[in-house]
Amino acid sequence: MPAAAPEGEGANRELRLYGRNAVEAVFARRPEAIRKVYLLEARIPQLQPLLKWCAANRVGYRVVAEDDLRKLAASAHHEGIVADVLRDPPLGLGDWLRTVADGPRCALWLDGVGNPHNLGAILRSAAHFGVSAILLPATSPLALSGAAARVAEGGAEALPFVRLGRQDNALAQLRSAGFQLAATVVRGGDDLFAARLPDRLVYVLGAEGEGMDADLAAACDLRLGIPGTGAVESLNVAAATAVLLAQWRQQVPAAP
């Protein structure tokens, strides 16, 4: 999850967040994860609840200059606040499935998505449309970064990351829980807007450029594409995700 966070063991446990919505989402959902806060003096009036909580719980906060905050965030888009927080560790697939209620549910399986801005935009759309989880392959290095959390505008705290085991086991577990899997492809897929989408659906999204693993795509129940004018080859993965989720939500209005 970091921007300019230290390397090593601590970097695996902590994330450096920046941006007001990203920090306030952690404060709203798991304030005990906050370890240190840095802010501009001009932000003090808007952040009184957070600062009072920090003082009451002996969590340090410092008022710093603009240049210092930019260096801490490694970004000019810090919106006046930076916070070091503990990462929320990913769940195992079995643990997550035990929490999933009956009825319509949608999850996203990210097969190689790596750009932090795309990940952030995906998380924002996922939070907006009520996605239940982000599923990550066992070998995926993908983790939340400070840049992704800022782009997500608080959406990163709204849904869990789930670490998958062996691909064949993951597919079997998801199907046993009533999910169907839809590979999202640029060419050769069924028209998303003409397809009947299942109530319990996992969209499988491939890497920018390379697409998803061919064996994984072949193992899915559906292959879906987003038709367009042909003026460009395709939408990028973040924009495509928003379209995919909107179509599922339009067909399954009872979803949370």
mmCIF file of C-alpha atoms in Angstrom:
data_model
loop_
_atom_site.group_PDB
_atom_site.id
_atom_site.type_symbol
_atom_site.label_atom_id
_atom_site.label_comp_id
_atom_site.label_asym_id
_atom_site.label_seq_id
_atom_site.Cartn_x
_atom_site.Cartn_y
_atom_site.Cartn_z
ATOM 1 C CA MET A 1 0.000 0.000 0.000
ATOM 2 C CA PRO A 2 2.903 2.634 0.153
ATOM 3 C CA ALA A 3 4.262 5.819 -1.199
ATOM 4 C CA ALA A 4 7.752 6.524 0.087
ATOM 5 C CA ALA A 5 7.309 4.006 2.874
ATOM 6 C CA PRO A 6 10.407 2.325 4.255
ATOM 7 C CA GLU A 7 11.449 -1.015 2.813
ATOM 8 C CA GLY A 8 11.765 -4.209 4.842
ATOM 9 C CA GLU A 9 9.607 -5.970 7.387
ATOM 10 C CA GLY A 10 7.794 -2.839 8.533
ATOM 11 C CA ALA A 11 6.909 -1.945 4.960
ATOM 12 C CA ASN A 12 5.067 -5.281 4.658
ATOM 13 C CA ARG A 13 2.886 -4.471 7.664
ATOM 14 C CA GLU A 14 2.347 -0.746 7.152
ATOM 15 C CA LEU A 15 0.979 1.423 4.390
ATOM 16 C CA ARG A 16 1.538 5.120 3.877
ATOM 17 C CA LEU A 17 -1.793 6.631 2.871
ATOM 18 C CA TYR A 18 -2.413 10.107 1.546
ATOM 19 C CA GLY A 19 -5.520 11.979 0.495
ATOM 20 C CA ARG A 20 -8.327 12.987 2.832
ATOM 21 C CA ASN A 21 -10.917 10.411 1.753
ATOM 22 C CA ALA A 22 -8.430 7.542 1.928
ATOM 23 C CA VAL A 23 -7.320 8.473 5.449
ATOM 24 C CA GLU A 24 -10.807 9.221 6.740
ATOM 25 C CA ALA A 25 -12.089 5.870 5.418
ATOM 26 C CA VAL A 26 -9.544 4.069 7.614
ATOM 27 C CA PHE A 27 -10.487 6.295 10.560
ATOM 28 C CA ALA A 28 -14.171 5.442 10.059
ATOM 29 C CA ARG A 29 -13.738 1.664 9.728
ATOM 30 C CA ARG A 30 -10.618 0.671 11.688
ATOM 31 C CA PRO A 31 -9.099 3.598 13.583
ATOM 32 C CA GLU A 32 -6.924 1.231 15.632
ATOM 33 C CA ALA A 33 -4.837 0.692 12.465
ATOM 34 C CA ILE A 34 -3.612 4.303 12.453
ATOM 35 C CA ARG A 35 -0.007 4.652 13.614
ATOM 36 C CA LYS A 36 1.036 8.244 12.723
ATOM 37 C CA VAL A 37 -0.577 11.263 11.073
ATOM 38 C CA TYR A 38 1.076 14.193 9.289
ATOM 39 C CA LEU A 39 -0.952 17.176 8.157
ATOM 40 C CA LEU A 40 -0.848 20.778 7.008
ATOM 41 C CA GLU A 41 -1.873 23.432 9.523
ATOM 42 C CA ALA A 42 -4.696 24.488 7.207
ATOM 43 C CA ARG A 43 -6.257 21.021 7.589
ATOM 44 C CA ILE A 44 -6.577 21.153 11.394
ATOM 45 C CA PRO A 45 -10.165 22.546 11.477
ATOM 46 C CA GLN A 46 -11.508 19.861 9.088
ATOM 47 C CA LEU A 47 -9.734 16.990 10.836
ATOM 48 C CA GLN A 48 -10.710 17.681 14.451
ATOM 49 C CA PRO A 49 -12.422 14.303 15.055
ATOM 50 C CA LEU A 50 -9.347 12.426 13.845
ATOM 51 C CA LEU A 51 -6.927 14.593 15.817
ATOM 52 C CA LYS A 52 -8.982 14.306 19.014
ATOM 53 C CA TRP A 53 -9.021 10.528 18.607
ATOM 54 C CA CYS A 54 -5.249 10.516 18.081
ATOM 55 C CA ALA A 55 -4.715 12.573 21.247
ATOM 56 C CA ALA A 56 -7.040 10.360 23.294
ATOM 57 C CA ASN A 57 -5.342 7.171 22.058
ATOM 58 C CA ARG A 58 -1.749 8.400 22.182
ATOM 59 C CA VAL A 59 -1.296 8.213 18.421
ATOM 60 C CA GLY A 60 1.229 10.769 17.270
ATOM 61 C CA TYR A 61 0.420 13.504 14.789
ATOM 62 C CA ARG A 62 2.596 16.297 13.434
ATOM 63 C CA VAL A 63 1.857 19.530 11.638
ATOM 64 C CA VAL A 64 4.376 19.828 8.796
ATOM 65 C CA ALA A 65 5.139 22.131 5.889
ATOM 66 C CA GLU A 66 3.914 21.577 2.352
ATOM 67 C CA ASP A 67 7.326 20.437 1.083
ATOM 68 C CA ASP A 68 7.646 17.917 3.908
ATOM 69 C CA LEU A 69 4.184 16.507 3.252
ATOM 70 C CA ARG A 70 4.938 16.163 -0.468
ATOM 71 C CA LYS A 71 8.092 14.211 0.356
ATOM 72 C CA LEU A 72 6.268 11.981 2.835
ATOM 73 C CA ALA A 73 3.598 11.156 0.278
ATOM 74 C CA ALA A 74 5.988 11.119 -2.689
ATOM 75 C CA SER A 75 3.139 12.939 -4.422
ATOM 76 C CA ALA A 76 1.722 16.435 -4.810
ATOM 77 C CA HIS A 77 -1.787 14.945 -4.516
ATOM 78 C CA HIS A 78 -1.717 14.517 -0.741
ATOM 79 C CA GLU A 79 -4.698 16.850 -0.037
ATOM 80 C CA GLY A 80 -3.045 18.041 3.152
ATOM 81 C CA ILE A 81 -2.785 14.746 5.045
ATOM 82 C CA VAL A 82 -0.602 11.637 5.201
ATOM 83 C CA ALA A 83 -1.036 8.689 7.581
ATOM 84 C CA ASP A 84 0.925 5.540 8.330
ATOM 85 C CA VAL A 85 -1.527 2.695 8.959
ATOM 86 C CA LEU A 86 -1.392 -1.050 9.443
ATOM 87 C CA ARG A 87 -2.355 -3.059 6.404
ATOM 88 C CA ASP A 88 -5.569 -5.042 6.549
ATOM 89 C CA PRO A 89 -4.259 -8.542 5.737
ATOM 90 C CA PRO A 90 -5.981 -10.478 2.950
ATOM 91 C CA LEU A 91 -8.434 -13.248 3.781
ATOM 92 C CA GLY A 92 -8.204 -16.817 2.582
ATOM 93 C CA LEU A 93 -10.881 -17.847 0.095
ATOM 94 C CA GLY A 94 -12.538 -20.291 2.490
ATOM 95 C CA ASP A 95 -12.678 -17.694 5.260
ATOM 96 C CA TRP A 96 -14.248 -15.154 2.922
ATOM 97 C CA LEU A 97 -16.806 -17.576 1.494
ATOM 98 C CA ARG A 98 -18.011 -18.384 5.015
ATOM 99 C CA THR A 99 -18.958 -14.702 5.404
ATOM 100 C CA VAL A 100 -20.772 -14.348 2.072
ATOM 101 C CA ALA A 101 -24.522 -14.169 2.440
ATOM 102 C CA ASP A 102 -26.985 -15.877 0.139
ATOM 103 C CA GLY A 103 -28.411 -14.005 -2.811
ATOM 104 C CA PRO A 104 -26.856 -11.826 -5.493
ATOM 105 C CA ARG A 105 -23.150 -11.169 -5.059
ATOM 106 C CA CYS A 106 -20.351 -10.034 -7.354
ATOM 107 C CA ALA A 107 -16.578 -10.317 -6.928
ATOM 108 C CA LEU A 108 -13.587 -9.344 -9.073
ATOM 109 C CA TRP A 109 -10.712 -11.727 -9.823
ATOM 110 C CA LEU A 110 -7.686 -9.620 -10.857
ATOM 111 C CA ASP A 111 -5.366 -11.695 -13.019
ATOM 112 C CA GLY A 112 -2.285 -9.518 -13.457
ATOM 113 C CA VAL A 113 -3.700 -6.017 -12.978
ATOM 114 C CA GLY A 114 -0.762 -3.976 -11.684
ATOM 115 C CA ASN A 115 -1.051 -0.255 -12.441
ATOM 116 C CA PRO A 116 -1.872 1.465 -9.116
ATOM 117 C CA HIS A 117 -4.110 4.078 -10.714
ATOM 118 C CA ASN A 118 -6.105 1.377 -12.495
ATOM 119 C CA LEU A 119 -6.342 -0.585 -9.249
ATOM 120 C CA GLY A 120 -7.568 2.512 -7.428
ATOM 121 C CA ALA A 121 -10.198 3.213 -10.071
ATOM 122 C CA ILE A 122 -11.312 -0.434 -9.939
ATOM 123 C CA LEU A 123 -11.674 -0.232 -6.156
ATOM 124 C CA ARG A 124 -13.699 2.974 -6.419
ATOM 125 C CA SER A 125 -16.110 1.401 -8.920
ATOM 126 C CA ALA A 126 -16.241 -1.815 -6.889
ATOM 127 C CA ALA A 127 -17.206 0.081 -3.744
ATOM 128 C CA HIS A 128 -19.807 2.102 -5.641
ATOM 129 C CA PHE A 129 -21.529 -0.977 -7.101
ATOM 130 C CA GLY A 130 -21.337 -3.127 -3.966
ATOM 131 C CA VAL A 131 -18.717 -5.678 -5.005
ATOM 132 C CA SER A 132 -18.113 -8.207 -2.238
ATOM 133 C CA ALA A 133 -14.369 -8.813 -2.624
ATOM 134 C CA ILE A 134 -11.227 -8.487 -4.720
ATOM 135 C CA LEU A 135 -9.761 -11.940 -5.449
ATOM 136 C CA LEU A 136 -5.997 -12.226 -6.012
ATOM 137 C CA PRO A 137 -4.198 -15.279 -7.435
ATOM 138 C CA ALA A 138 -1.731 -17.014 -5.133
ATOM 139 C CA THR A 139 1.254 -15.784 -7.157
ATOM 140 C CA SER A 140 0.037 -12.222 -7.674
ATOM 141 C CA PRO A 141 2.340 -9.522 -6.220
ATOM 142 C CA LEU A 142 -0.528 -7.030 -6.258
ATOM 143 C CA ALA A 143 -1.075 -5.113 -3.019
ATOM 144 C CA LEU A 144 -2.758 -1.851 -2.192
ATOM 145 C CA SER A 145 -0.496 1.184 -2.548
ATOM 146 C CA GLY A 146 -0.859 4.736 -1.335
ATOM 147 C CA ALA A 147 -1.478 5.874 -4.900
ATOM 148 C CA ALA A 148 -4.200 3.261 -5.446
ATOM 149 C CA ALA A 149 -5.889 4.128 -2.146
ATOM 150 C CA ARG A 150 -5.962 7.826 -3.014
ATOM 151 C CA VAL A 151 -7.504 7.160 -6.439
ATOM 152 C CA ALA A 152 -10.044 4.853 -4.776
ATOM 153 C CA GLU A 153 -11.273 7.818 -2.657
ATOM 154 C CA GLY A 154 -12.090 5.607 0.342
ATOM 155 C CA GLY A 155 -13.190 2.597 -1.696
ATOM 156 C CA ALA A 156 -10.147 0.564 -0.662
ATOM 157 C CA GLU A 157 -11.605 0.195 2.844
ATOM 158 C CA ALA A 158 -15.030 -0.899 1.624
ATOM 159 C CA LEU A 159 -14.213 -4.445 0.513
ATOM 160 C CA PRO A 160 -11.710 -7.156 1.428
ATOM 161 C CA PHE A 161 -8.788 -8.522 -0.549
ATOM 162 C CA VAL A 162 -8.910 -12.323 -0.741
ATOM 163 C CA ARG A 163 -5.813 -14.417 -1.486
ATOM 164 C CA LEU A 164 -6.592 -17.500 -3.586
ATOM 165 C CA GLY A 165 -4.888 -20.876 -3.409
ATOM 166 C CA ARG A 166 -4.444 -23.250 -6.328
ATOM 167 C CA GLN A 167 -6.451 -22.125 -9.345
ATOM 168 C CA ASP A 168 -8.405 -25.364 -9.739
ATOM 169 C CA ASN A 169 -9.279 -25.399 -6.046
ATOM 170 C CA ALA A 170 -10.351 -21.743 -6.144
ATOM 171 C CA LEU A 171 -12.628 -22.389 -9.124
ATOM 172 C CA ALA A 172 -14.197 -25.374 -7.391
ATOM 173 C CA GLN A 173 -14.749 -23.480 -4.126
ATOM 174 C CA LEU A 174 -16.367 -20.536 -5.891
ATOM 175 C CA ARG A 175 -18.665 -22.779 -7.911
ATOM 176 C CA SER A 176 -19.633 -24.691 -4.776
ATOM 177 C CA ALA A 177 -20.724 -21.357 -3.309
ATOM 178 C CA GLY A 178 -22.965 -20.746 -6.337
ATOM 179 C CA PHE A 179 -20.705 -18.396 -8.295
ATOM 180 C CA GLN A 180 -20.172 -18.495 -12.048
ATOM 181 C CA LEU A 181 -17.015 -17.006 -13.514
ATOM 182 C CA ALA A 182 -16.951 -14.682 -16.519
ATOM 183 C CA ALA A 183 -13.712 -14.085 -18.421
ATOM 184 C CA THR A 184 -13.649 -10.546 -19.800
ATOM 185 C CA VAL A 185 -12.007 -10.571 -23.227
ATOM 186 C CA VAL A 186 -11.293 -8.078 -25.988
ATOM 187 C CA ARG A 187 -12.100 -10.464 -28.858
ATOM 188 C CA GLY A 188 -14.336 -13.497 -29.213
ATOM 189 C CA GLY A 189 -16.577 -12.895 -26.231
ATOM 190 C CA ASP A 190 -20.348 -12.750 -26.037
ATOM 191 C CA ASP A 191 -21.911 -9.297 -26.060
ATOM 192 C CA LEU A 192 -22.090 -8.118 -22.436
ATOM 193 C CA PHE A 193 -25.263 -6.146 -23.127
ATOM 194 C CA ALA A 194 -27.089 -9.141 -24.620
ATOM 195 C CA ALA A 195 -25.916 -11.704 -22.062
ATOM 196 C CA ARG A 196 -27.983 -12.879 -19.105
ATOM 197 C CA LEU A 197 -25.677 -12.465 -16.132
ATOM 198 C CA PRO A 198 -25.900 -14.809 -13.135
ATOM 199 C CA ASP A 199 -26.904 -13.459 -9.745
ATOM 200 C CA ARG A 200 -23.653 -14.727 -8.198
ATOM 201 C CA LEU A 201 -20.845 -13.698 -10.518
ATOM 202 C CA VAL A 202 -17.066 -13.380 -10.504
ATOM 203 C CA TYR A 203 -15.707 -11.167 -13.263
ATOM 204 C CA VAL A 204 -12.152 -12.242 -14.183
ATOM 205 C CA LEU A 205 -10.108 -9.263 -15.368
ATOM 206 C CA GLY A 206 -6.782 -9.601 -17.168
ATOM 207 C CA ALA A 207 -3.609 -7.544 -17.129
ATOM 208 C CA GLU A 208 -3.367 -4.318 -19.088
ATOM 209 C CA GLY A 209 -1.989 -5.203 -22.518
ATOM 210 C CA GLU A 210 -1.366 -8.952 -22.083
ATOM 211 C CA GLY A 211 -4.889 -9.891 -21.044
ATOM 212 C CA MET A 212 -5.610 -12.824 -18.759
ATOM 213 C CA ASP A 213 -4.028 -16.252 -18.639
ATOM 214 C CA ALA A 214 -5.425 -18.365 -21.495
ATOM 215 C CA ASP A 215 -5.975 -21.435 -19.290
ATOM 216 C CA LEU A 216 -7.905 -19.348 -16.766
ATOM 217 C CA ALA A 217 -10.066 -17.814 -19.497
ATOM 218 C CA ALA A 218 -10.828 -21.298 -20.861
ATOM 219 C CA ALA A 219 -11.814 -22.507 -17.390
ATOM 220 C CA CYS A 220 -14.436 -19.786 -16.925
ATOM 221 C CA ASP A 221 -18.157 -20.378 -17.450
ATOM 222 C CA LEU A 222 -18.686 -17.302 -19.626
ATOM 223 C CA ARG A 223 -16.571 -15.179 -21.989
ATOM 224 C CA LEU A 224 -17.820 -11.613 -22.226
ATOM 225 C CA GLY A 225 -16.784 -8.609 -24.291
ATOM 226 C CA ILE A 226 -17.882 -4.969 -24.311
ATOM 227 C CA PRO A 227 -18.945 -3.996 -27.852
ATOM 228 C CA GLY A 228 -17.898 -0.603 -29.165
ATOM 229 C CA THR A 229 -17.347 1.401 -32.326
ATOM 230 C CA GLY A 230 -13.917 -0.048 -33.103
ATOM 231 C CA ALA A 231 -12.369 3.421 -33.072
ATOM 232 C CA VAL A 232 -10.133 2.114 -30.274
ATOM 233 C CA GLU A 233 -9.260 -1.521 -29.609
ATOM 234 C CA SER A 234 -10.784 -1.644 -26.141
ATOM 235 C CA LEU A 235 -11.391 0.146 -22.864
ATOM 236 C CA ASN A 236 -8.669 0.060 -20.244
ATOM 237 C CA VAL A 237 -9.258 -2.374 -17.403
ATOM 238 C CA ALA A 238 -10.543 0.249 -14.965
ATOM 239 C CA ALA A 239 -13.067 1.723 -17.394
ATOM 240 C CA ALA A 240 -14.144 -1.757 -18.483
ATOM 241 C CA THR A 241 -14.722 -2.737 -14.847
ATOM 242 C CA ALA A 242 -17.135 0.143 -14.327
ATOM 243 C CA VAL A 243 -19.132 -0.897 -17.413
ATOM 244 C CA LEU A 244 -19.174 -4.567 -16.377
ATOM 245 C CA LEU A 245 -20.345 -3.780 -12.857
ATOM 246 C CA ALA A 246 -23.003 -1.344 -14.027
ATOM 247 C CA GLN A 247 -24.453 -3.991 -16.357
ATOM 248 C CA TRP A 248 -24.510 -6.608 -13.589
ATOM 249 C CA ARG A 249 -26.155 -4.174 -11.196
ATOM 250 C CA GLN A 250 -28.719 -3.184 -13.813
ATOM 251 C CA GLN A 251 -29.694 -6.852 -14.264
ATOM 252 C CA VAL A 252 -29.566 -7.736 -10.554
ATOM 253 C CA PRO A 253 -31.245 -4.770 -8.830
ATOM 254 C CA ALA A 254 -31.629 -6.614 -5.533
ATOM 255 C CA ALA A 255 -27.848 -6.796 -5.072
ATOM 256 C CA PRO A 256 -26.446 -4.868 -2.073
#
